[in-house]
Amino acid sequence: MAYDALSPRDLPLSDAALAQLFTEARTRNAWSDRPVAPELLKKLYDLTKFGPTAVNAGPARFVFVTSPEAKARLIPLMSEGNRAKTQQAPVNLILAQDLDFHDHLPTLFPHAPGARDWFADEAGRRETAFRNASLQGGYLTIAARALGLDVGPMSGFDAAGVKAEFFPDSHVEPNYILNLGYGTDENLFPRSPRLTFDQAAQILSTLPHVKKRGGLRRPPLLLLSAPDPQWTVGTLVTAGFSTGISISVPSDTGVTGTETEGPALGKLFSSRFGATPFSSRSLISSPDRVSYSSRAWDSFS
């Protein structure tokens, strides 16, 4: 495939930008008295909200504590070692998750009208909210550094107390606290070591395959070879295990984007792979492609 020109997203950030975001950024324990403008906090959120979350749910909720009165409510609920720096920081952010995030899915995930019903189970909803709100906290950390702010995340606080004080009678629960502002080098620990790539990561290069007889073999990787170059096939992953398959095909196959037509794409899939998904998890269309997913490998035989 030939490319006429590189778009901005094809170009990596400069070493200076990467240093600001990662290698030279530090968790601050002391803060200058320079204030953080409310407009900057709004810009911080407007960057953070674009980070991907499951079904675009965006379950994180953000409470920016800046006034002396609000700080007086929060400081006693911090662990003793976190109180002084929380008092000194110009902004304390309570990062929380809304367990009723699914109520917003008709607006946030409109191409799947039944998405709200996927989260009827409270335990699953709580897990999804916690995981994705934590992910959003990571986005916020990088966004804050990109805007010239320093960050000091903390998990030492009375979660039940913060829930009662700031989120009473709601389905919002605190996740962790972040101090925001312009940090100083006071009380800054030396840079601690990190695990090496070989200690923490691995690259798997063996591709799985489709059995000649029977169904799909449970793959060791997150990618499946497609029998047609125009088909994109991959696995769905839950808790580190492959639990299903996703297929994206050209829209000229005649399949249109409604969930009830998932079996139609399943028939096409069957004709190509010799295996039949049991049901549609979702079917999403765009002007040129249709995507279909099935939830369980056990449905292939």
Short mmCIF file of N, CA and C in Angstrom, two decimals, residues 108-240:
data_model
loop_
_atom_site.label_atom_id
_atom_site.label_comp_id
_atom_site.label_asym_id
_atom_site.label_seq_id
_atom_site.Cartn_x
_atom_site.Cartn_y
_atom_site.Cartn_z
N LEU A 108 -24.49 8.03 24.37
CA LEU A 108 -23.06 7.89 24.12
C LEU A 108 -22.71 6.75 23.17
N PHE A 109 -23.60 5.77 23.04
CA PHE A 109 -23.32 4.61 22.18
C PHE A 109 -24.55 4.34 21.31
N PRO A 110 -24.97 5.32 20.49
CA PRO A 110 -26.27 5.25 19.82
C PRO A 110 -26.38 4.17 18.76
N HIS A 111 -25.25 3.67 18.23
CA HIS A 111 -25.34 2.67 17.18
C HIS A 111 -25.67 1.28 17.72
N ALA A 112 -25.77 1.14 19.05
CA ALA A 112 -26.20 -0.12 19.66
C ALA A 112 -27.34 0.20 20.62
N PRO A 113 -28.57 0.26 20.13
CA PRO A 113 -29.69 0.69 20.96
C PRO A 113 -29.90 -0.14 22.22
N GLY A 114 -29.49 -1.39 22.21
CA GLY A 114 -29.68 -2.24 23.38
C GLY A 114 -28.53 -2.25 24.34
N ALA A 115 -27.56 -1.34 24.18
CA ALA A 115 -26.34 -1.39 24.99
C ALA A 115 -26.61 -1.24 26.48
N ARG A 116 -27.60 -0.45 26.84
CA ARG A 116 -27.88 -0.27 28.26
C ARG A 116 -28.20 -1.60 28.93
N ASP A 117 -28.90 -2.47 28.23
CA ASP A 117 -29.30 -3.76 28.80
C ASP A 117 -28.12 -4.70 29.02
N TRP A 118 -27.00 -4.44 28.38
CA TRP A 118 -25.82 -5.28 28.59
C TRP A 118 -25.31 -5.17 30.03
N PHE A 119 -25.69 -4.12 30.72
CA PHE A 119 -25.15 -3.85 32.06
C PHE A 119 -26.24 -3.92 33.12
N ALA A 120 -27.20 -4.83 32.94
CA ALA A 120 -28.26 -4.99 33.93
C ALA A 120 -27.73 -5.56 35.24
N ASP A 121 -26.66 -6.35 35.17
CA ASP A 121 -26.09 -6.96 36.36
C ASP A 121 -25.23 -5.95 37.12
N GLU A 122 -25.54 -5.72 38.39
CA GLU A 122 -24.84 -4.69 39.16
C GLU A 122 -23.37 -5.02 39.34
N ALA A 123 -23.05 -6.29 39.59
CA ALA A 123 -21.64 -6.65 39.79
C ALA A 123 -20.82 -6.37 38.54
N GLY A 124 -21.34 -6.73 37.38
CA GLY A 124 -20.63 -6.45 36.15
C GLY A 124 -20.54 -4.96 35.87
N ARG A 125 -21.59 -4.25 36.23
CA ARG A 125 -21.59 -2.80 36.03
C ARG A 125 -20.55 -2.13 36.93
N ARG A 126 -20.45 -2.60 38.16
CA ARG A 126 -19.47 -2.04 39.08
C ARG A 126 -18.05 -2.30 38.58
N GLU A 127 -17.80 -3.50 38.09
CA GLU A 127 -16.47 -3.84 37.57
C GLU A 127 -16.12 -2.97 36.37
N THR A 128 -17.07 -2.81 35.46
CA THR A 128 -16.84 -1.99 34.28
C THR A 128 -16.60 -0.54 34.64
N ALA A 129 -17.38 -0.03 35.59
CA ALA A 129 -17.22 1.37 36.01
C ALA A 129 -15.86 1.60 36.63
N PHE A 130 -15.44 0.70 37.52
CA PHE A 130 -14.15 0.87 38.19
C PHE A 130 -13.00 0.79 37.20
N ARG A 131 -13.04 -0.21 36.32
CA ARG A 131 -11.94 -0.39 35.37
C ARG A 131 -11.79 0.82 34.46
N ASN A 132 -12.90 1.28 33.92
CA ASN A 132 -12.83 2.35 32.94
C ASN A 132 -12.61 3.72 33.57
N ALA A 133 -13.12 3.94 34.77
CA ALA A 133 -12.82 5.19 35.46
C ALA A 133 -11.33 5.26 35.82
N SER A 134 -10.76 4.13 36.22
CA SER A 134 -9.32 4.09 36.49
C SER A 134 -8.53 4.41 35.23
N LEU A 135 -8.99 3.87 34.10
CA LEU A 135 -8.36 4.16 32.82
C LEU A 135 -8.44 5.66 32.51
N GLN A 136 -9.60 6.25 32.78
CA GLN A 136 -9.75 7.68 32.54
C GLN A 136 -8.83 8.51 33.44
N GLY A 137 -8.57 8.02 34.64
CA GLY A 137 -7.62 8.70 35.50
C GLY A 137 -6.23 8.73 34.89
N GLY A 138 -5.86 7.65 34.19
CA GLY A 138 -4.58 7.64 33.49
C GLY A 138 -4.55 8.65 32.36
N TYR A 139 -5.66 8.72 31.60
CA TYR A 139 -5.72 9.73 30.55
C TYR A 139 -5.57 11.13 31.14
N LEU A 140 -6.25 11.36 32.26
CA LEU A 140 -6.20 12.69 32.88
C LEU A 140 -4.78 13.04 33.31
N THR A 141 -4.05 12.07 33.83
CA THR A 141 -2.67 12.32 34.24
C THR A 141 -1.83 12.81 33.06
N ILE A 142 -1.95 12.13 31.93
CA ILE A 142 -1.17 12.52 30.75
C ILE A 142 -1.66 13.86 30.21
N ALA A 143 -2.98 14.06 30.20
CA ALA A 143 -3.52 15.34 29.72
C ALA A 143 -3.05 16.49 30.60
N ALA A 144 -3.03 16.28 31.92
CA ALA A 144 -2.57 17.33 32.83
C ALA A 144 -1.12 17.70 32.54
N ARG A 145 -0.28 16.70 32.36
CA ARG A 145 1.13 16.97 32.05
C ARG A 145 1.27 17.69 30.72
N ALA A 146 0.45 17.32 29.75
CA ALA A 146 0.49 17.98 28.45
C ALA A 146 0.12 19.46 28.56
N LEU A 147 -0.71 19.80 29.53
CA LEU A 147 -1.12 21.19 29.74
C LEU A 147 -0.19 21.94 30.68
N GLY A 148 0.89 21.30 31.10
CA GLY A 148 1.86 21.97 31.96
C GLY A 148 1.61 21.82 33.44
N LEU A 149 0.66 20.99 33.82
CA LEU A 149 0.36 20.75 35.23
C LEU A 149 1.14 19.55 35.74
N ASP A 150 1.34 19.52 37.06
CA ASP A 150 1.89 18.36 37.73
C ASP A 150 0.76 17.60 38.42
N VAL A 151 1.01 16.33 38.69
CA VAL A 151 -0.01 15.45 39.25
C VAL A 151 0.58 14.66 40.40
N GLY A 152 -0.22 14.44 41.44
CA GLY A 152 0.18 13.60 42.55
C GLY A 152 -0.97 12.69 42.95
N PRO A 153 -1.08 11.49 42.34
CA PRO A 153 -2.18 10.58 42.67
C PRO A 153 -1.98 9.92 44.03
N MET A 154 -3.09 9.68 44.73
CA MET A 154 -3.04 9.08 46.07
C MET A 154 -4.22 8.14 46.25
N SER A 155 -3.96 7.02 46.91
CA SER A 155 -5.04 6.10 47.26
C SER A 155 -5.24 6.00 48.77
N GLY A 156 -4.47 6.77 49.53
CA GLY A 156 -4.59 6.74 50.98
C GLY A 156 -5.64 7.72 51.48
N PHE A 157 -6.88 7.26 51.59
CA PHE A 157 -7.96 8.10 52.08
C PHE A 157 -9.10 7.21 52.54
N ASP A 158 -10.03 7.79 53.27
CA ASP A 158 -11.19 7.07 53.78
C ASP A 158 -12.26 7.06 52.68
N ALA A 159 -12.32 5.98 51.93
CA ALA A 159 -13.23 5.92 50.78
C ALA A 159 -14.69 6.03 51.22
N ALA A 160 -15.04 5.34 52.30
CA ALA A 160 -16.42 5.41 52.78
C ALA A 160 -16.75 6.82 53.24
N GLY A 161 -15.78 7.48 53.88
CA GLY A 161 -16.01 8.85 54.33
C GLY A 161 -16.18 9.82 53.17
N VAL A 162 -15.35 9.67 52.12
CA VAL A 162 -15.47 10.53 50.95
C VAL A 162 -16.79 10.28 50.24
N LYS A 163 -17.20 9.04 50.17
CA LYS A 163 -18.49 8.71 49.58
C LYS A 163 -19.62 9.42 50.33
N ALA A 164 -19.60 9.33 51.65
CA ALA A 164 -20.66 9.94 52.45
C ALA A 164 -20.63 11.46 52.38
N GLU A 165 -19.44 12.04 52.32
CA GLU A 165 -19.31 13.49 52.34
C GLU A 165 -19.60 14.14 50.99
N PHE A 166 -19.15 13.51 49.91
CA PHE A 166 -19.24 14.15 48.60
C PHE A 166 -20.26 13.51 47.66
N PHE A 167 -20.62 12.25 47.89
CA PHE A 167 -21.55 11.57 46.99
C PHE A 167 -22.68 10.88 47.75
N PRO A 168 -23.32 11.56 48.69
CA PRO A 168 -24.38 10.89 49.45
C PRO A 168 -25.60 10.63 48.57
N ASP A 169 -26.27 9.54 48.84
CA ASP A 169 -27.52 9.23 48.14
C ASP A 169 -27.33 9.21 46.62
N SER A 170 -26.21 8.66 46.17
CA SER A 170 -25.98 8.55 44.73
C SER A 170 -25.28 7.24 44.45
N HIS A 171 -25.18 6.90 43.17
CA HIS A 171 -24.48 5.69 42.75
C HIS A 171 -23.05 6.00 42.32
N VAL A 172 -22.52 7.12 42.77
CA VAL A 172 -21.15 7.51 42.47
C VAL A 172 -20.25 7.11 43.63
N GLU A 173 -19.14 6.44 43.33
CA GLU A 173 -18.22 5.98 44.36
C GLU A 173 -16.81 6.50 44.07
N PRO A 174 -16.08 6.93 45.11
CA PRO A 174 -14.72 7.44 44.90
C PRO A 174 -13.76 6.33 44.50
N ASN A 175 -12.82 6.68 43.64
CA ASN A 175 -11.80 5.75 43.17
C ASN A 175 -10.46 6.10 43.80
N TYR A 176 -9.94 7.27 43.50
CA TYR A 176 -8.73 7.76 44.16
C TYR A 176 -8.68 9.28 44.06
N ILE A 177 -7.69 9.87 44.70
CA ILE A 177 -7.54 11.32 44.77
C ILE A 177 -6.27 11.72 44.03
N LEU A 178 -6.33 12.83 43.29
CA LEU A 178 -5.14 13.37 42.62
C LEU A 178 -4.97 14.83 43.01
N ASN A 179 -3.77 15.19 43.43
CA ASN A 179 -3.44 16.59 43.59
C ASN A 179 -2.98 17.14 42.25
N LEU A 180 -3.39 18.35 41.95
CA LEU A 180 -3.06 19.00 40.69
C LEU A 180 -2.52 20.40 40.95
N GLY A 181 -1.60 20.83 40.13
CA GLY A 181 -1.07 22.19 40.25
C GLY A 181 0.30 22.28 39.65
N TYR A 182 1.13 23.13 40.25
CA TYR A 182 2.49 23.34 39.78
C TYR A 182 3.43 22.92 40.90
N GLY A 183 4.04 21.75 40.74
CA GLY A 183 4.82 21.15 41.81
C GLY A 183 6.19 21.77 41.97
N THR A 184 6.76 21.54 43.15
CA THR A 184 8.15 21.92 43.43
C THR A 184 8.95 20.65 43.70
N ASP A 185 10.26 20.82 43.82
CA ASP A 185 11.13 19.67 44.07
C ASP A 185 11.22 19.31 45.55
N GLU A 186 10.55 20.05 46.40
CA GLU A 186 10.60 19.76 47.84
C GLU A 186 9.97 18.39 48.11
N ASN A 187 10.63 17.62 48.97
CA ASN A 187 10.15 16.28 49.35
C ASN A 187 10.03 15.34 48.14
N LEU A 188 10.80 15.61 47.11
CA LEU A 188 10.76 14.76 45.92
C LEU A 188 11.70 13.58 46.10
N PHE A 189 11.17 12.38 46.01
CA PHE A 189 11.99 11.19 46.14
C PHE A 189 12.86 11.02 44.89
N PRO A 190 14.02 10.36 45.03
CA PRO A 190 14.79 10.01 43.83
C PRO A 190 13.95 9.13 42.91
N ARG A 191 14.22 9.23 41.63
CA ARG A 191 13.48 8.41 40.67
C ARG A 191 13.67 6.93 40.98
N SER A 192 12.57 6.23 41.18
CA SER A 192 12.63 4.79 41.48
C SER A 192 12.78 3.99 40.20
N PRO A 193 13.37 2.80 40.29
CA PRO A 193 13.53 1.98 39.08
C PRO A 193 12.21 1.44 38.58
N ARG A 194 12.18 1.07 37.33
CA ARG A 194 11.03 0.41 36.71
C ARG A 194 11.47 -0.96 36.22
N LEU A 195 10.52 -1.85 36.05
CA LEU A 195 10.82 -3.15 35.46
C LEU A 195 11.27 -2.97 34.01
N THR A 196 12.18 -3.81 33.57
CA THR A 196 12.61 -3.79 32.18
C THR A 196 11.53 -4.40 31.30
N PHE A 197 11.67 -4.22 30.00
CA PHE A 197 10.72 -4.82 29.06
C PHE A 197 10.66 -6.33 29.25
N ASP A 198 11.81 -6.99 29.36
CA ASP A 198 11.83 -8.44 29.48
C ASP A 198 11.20 -8.92 30.78
N GLN A 199 11.22 -8.08 31.82
CA GLN A 199 10.61 -8.46 33.08
C GLN A 199 9.09 -8.32 33.05
N ALA A 200 8.59 -7.40 32.25
CA ALA A 200 7.17 -7.07 32.32
C ALA A 200 6.39 -7.38 31.06
N ALA A 201 7.06 -7.69 29.95
CA ALA A 201 6.34 -7.81 28.69
C ALA A 201 6.90 -8.95 27.85
N GLN A 202 6.12 -9.35 26.87
CA GLN A 202 6.57 -10.34 25.90
C GLN A 202 5.86 -10.09 24.58
N ILE A 203 6.47 -10.52 23.52
CA ILE A 203 5.89 -10.42 22.19
C ILE A 203 5.63 -11.82 21.68
N LEU A 204 4.38 -12.14 21.38
CA LEU A 204 4.00 -13.43 20.83
C LEU A 204 3.84 -13.28 19.32
N SER A 205 4.45 -14.15 18.57
CA SER A 205 4.44 -13.99 17.12
C SER A 205 3.80 -15.13 16.37
N THR A 206 3.34 -16.18 17.05
CA THR A 206 2.73 -17.32 16.38
C THR A 206 1.26 -17.06 16.17
N LEU A 207 0.80 -17.14 14.93
CA LEU A 207 -0.60 -16.91 14.63
C LEU A 207 -1.40 -18.19 14.81
N PRO A 208 -2.61 -18.10 15.35
CA PRO A 208 -3.49 -19.26 15.42
C PRO A 208 -4.07 -19.56 14.04
N HIS A 209 -4.89 -20.59 13.96
CA HIS A 209 -5.44 -20.96 12.67
C HIS A 209 -6.84 -21.52 12.86
N VAL A 210 -7.53 -21.72 11.75
CA VAL A 210 -8.86 -22.32 11.76
C VAL A 210 -8.72 -23.80 11.45
N LYS A 211 -9.39 -24.65 12.23
CA LYS A 211 -9.33 -26.09 11.97
C LYS A 211 -9.99 -26.43 10.64
N LYS A 212 -9.46 -27.45 9.97
CA LYS A 212 -10.09 -27.91 8.74
C LYS A 212 -11.43 -28.54 9.03
N ARG A 213 -11.54 -29.26 10.14
CA ARG A 213 -12.80 -29.87 10.53
C ARG A 213 -13.14 -29.41 11.94
N GLY A 214 -14.42 -29.33 12.20
CA GLY A 214 -14.82 -28.86 13.51
C GLY A 214 -14.87 -27.35 13.53
N GLY A 215 -14.60 -26.78 14.71
CA GLY A 215 -14.77 -25.35 14.85
C GLY A 215 -13.46 -24.62 14.97
N LEU A 216 -13.55 -23.43 15.54
CA LEU A 216 -12.36 -22.61 15.72
C LEU A 216 -11.55 -23.10 16.91
N ARG A 217 -10.28 -23.10 16.74
CA ARG A 217 -9.39 -23.45 17.84
C ARG A 217 -9.19 -22.23 18.73
N ARG A 218 -9.19 -22.42 20.05
CA ARG A 218 -8.96 -21.30 20.96
C ARG A 218 -7.57 -20.74 20.69
N PRO A 219 -7.46 -19.49 20.27
CA PRO A 219 -6.16 -18.98 19.83
C PRO A 219 -5.33 -18.46 20.99
N PRO A 220 -3.99 -18.55 20.89
CA PRO A 220 -3.12 -18.00 21.91
C PRO A 220 -2.89 -16.51 21.72
N LEU A 221 -3.32 -15.97 20.58
CA LEU A 221 -3.08 -14.56 20.29
C LEU A 221 -4.39 -13.82 20.10
N LEU A 222 -4.28 -12.51 19.92
CA LEU A 222 -5.45 -11.67 19.77
C LEU A 222 -5.77 -11.39 18.31
N LEU A 223 -5.23 -12.19 17.40
CA LEU A 223 -5.46 -11.95 15.99
C LEU A 223 -5.72 -13.27 15.28
N LEU A 224 -6.65 -13.26 14.38
CA LEU A 224 -6.98 -14.46 13.62
C LEU A 224 -6.82 -14.16 12.14
N SER A 225 -6.24 -15.07 11.38
CA SER A 225 -6.10 -14.84 9.95
C SER A 225 -7.47 -14.90 9.29
N ALA A 226 -7.74 -13.97 8.39
CA ALA A 226 -9.01 -13.95 7.68
C ALA A 226 -8.87 -14.67 6.34
N PRO A 227 -9.89 -15.41 5.90
CA PRO A 227 -9.82 -16.13 4.64
C PRO A 227 -9.95 -15.21 3.43
N ASP A 228 -10.38 -13.98 3.64
CA ASP A 228 -10.55 -13.01 2.57
C ASP A 228 -9.78 -11.76 2.97
N PRO A 229 -8.93 -11.21 2.10
CA PRO A 229 -8.13 -10.04 2.48
C PRO A 229 -8.96 -8.86 2.93
N GLN A 230 -10.24 -8.81 2.48
CA GLN A 230 -11.08 -7.68 2.85
C GLN A 230 -11.80 -7.90 4.18
N TRP A 231 -11.66 -9.08 4.74
CA TRP A 231 -12.28 -9.36 6.03
C TRP A 231 -11.27 -9.12 7.13
N THR A 232 -11.69 -8.49 8.19
CA THR A 232 -10.85 -8.31 9.37
C THR A 232 -11.43 -9.15 10.49
N VAL A 233 -10.62 -10.05 11.03
CA VAL A 233 -11.10 -10.96 12.06
C VAL A 233 -10.18 -10.86 13.27
N GLY A 234 -10.76 -10.72 14.44
CA GLY A 234 -9.96 -10.67 15.66
C GLY A 234 -10.72 -11.29 16.81
N THR A 235 -10.07 -11.43 17.95
CA THR A 235 -10.73 -12.02 19.09
C THR A 235 -11.20 -10.96 20.06
N LEU A 236 -12.27 -11.27 20.78
CA LEU A 236 -12.70 -10.45 21.90
C LEU A 236 -12.01 -11.00 23.14
N VAL A 237 -11.58 -10.14 24.03
CA VAL A 237 -10.79 -10.56 25.17
C VAL A 237 -11.49 -10.16 26.46
N THR A 238 -11.63 -11.11 27.37
CA THR A 238 -12.20 -10.85 28.69
C THR A 238 -11.25 -11.41 29.73
N ALA A 239 -10.80 -10.57 30.64
CA ALA A 239 -9.93 -11.00 31.74
C ALA A 239 -8.70 -11.76 31.23
N GLY A 240 -8.17 -11.32 30.10
CA GLY A 240 -6.95 -11.92 29.59
C GLY A 240 -7.15 -13.18 28.76
#
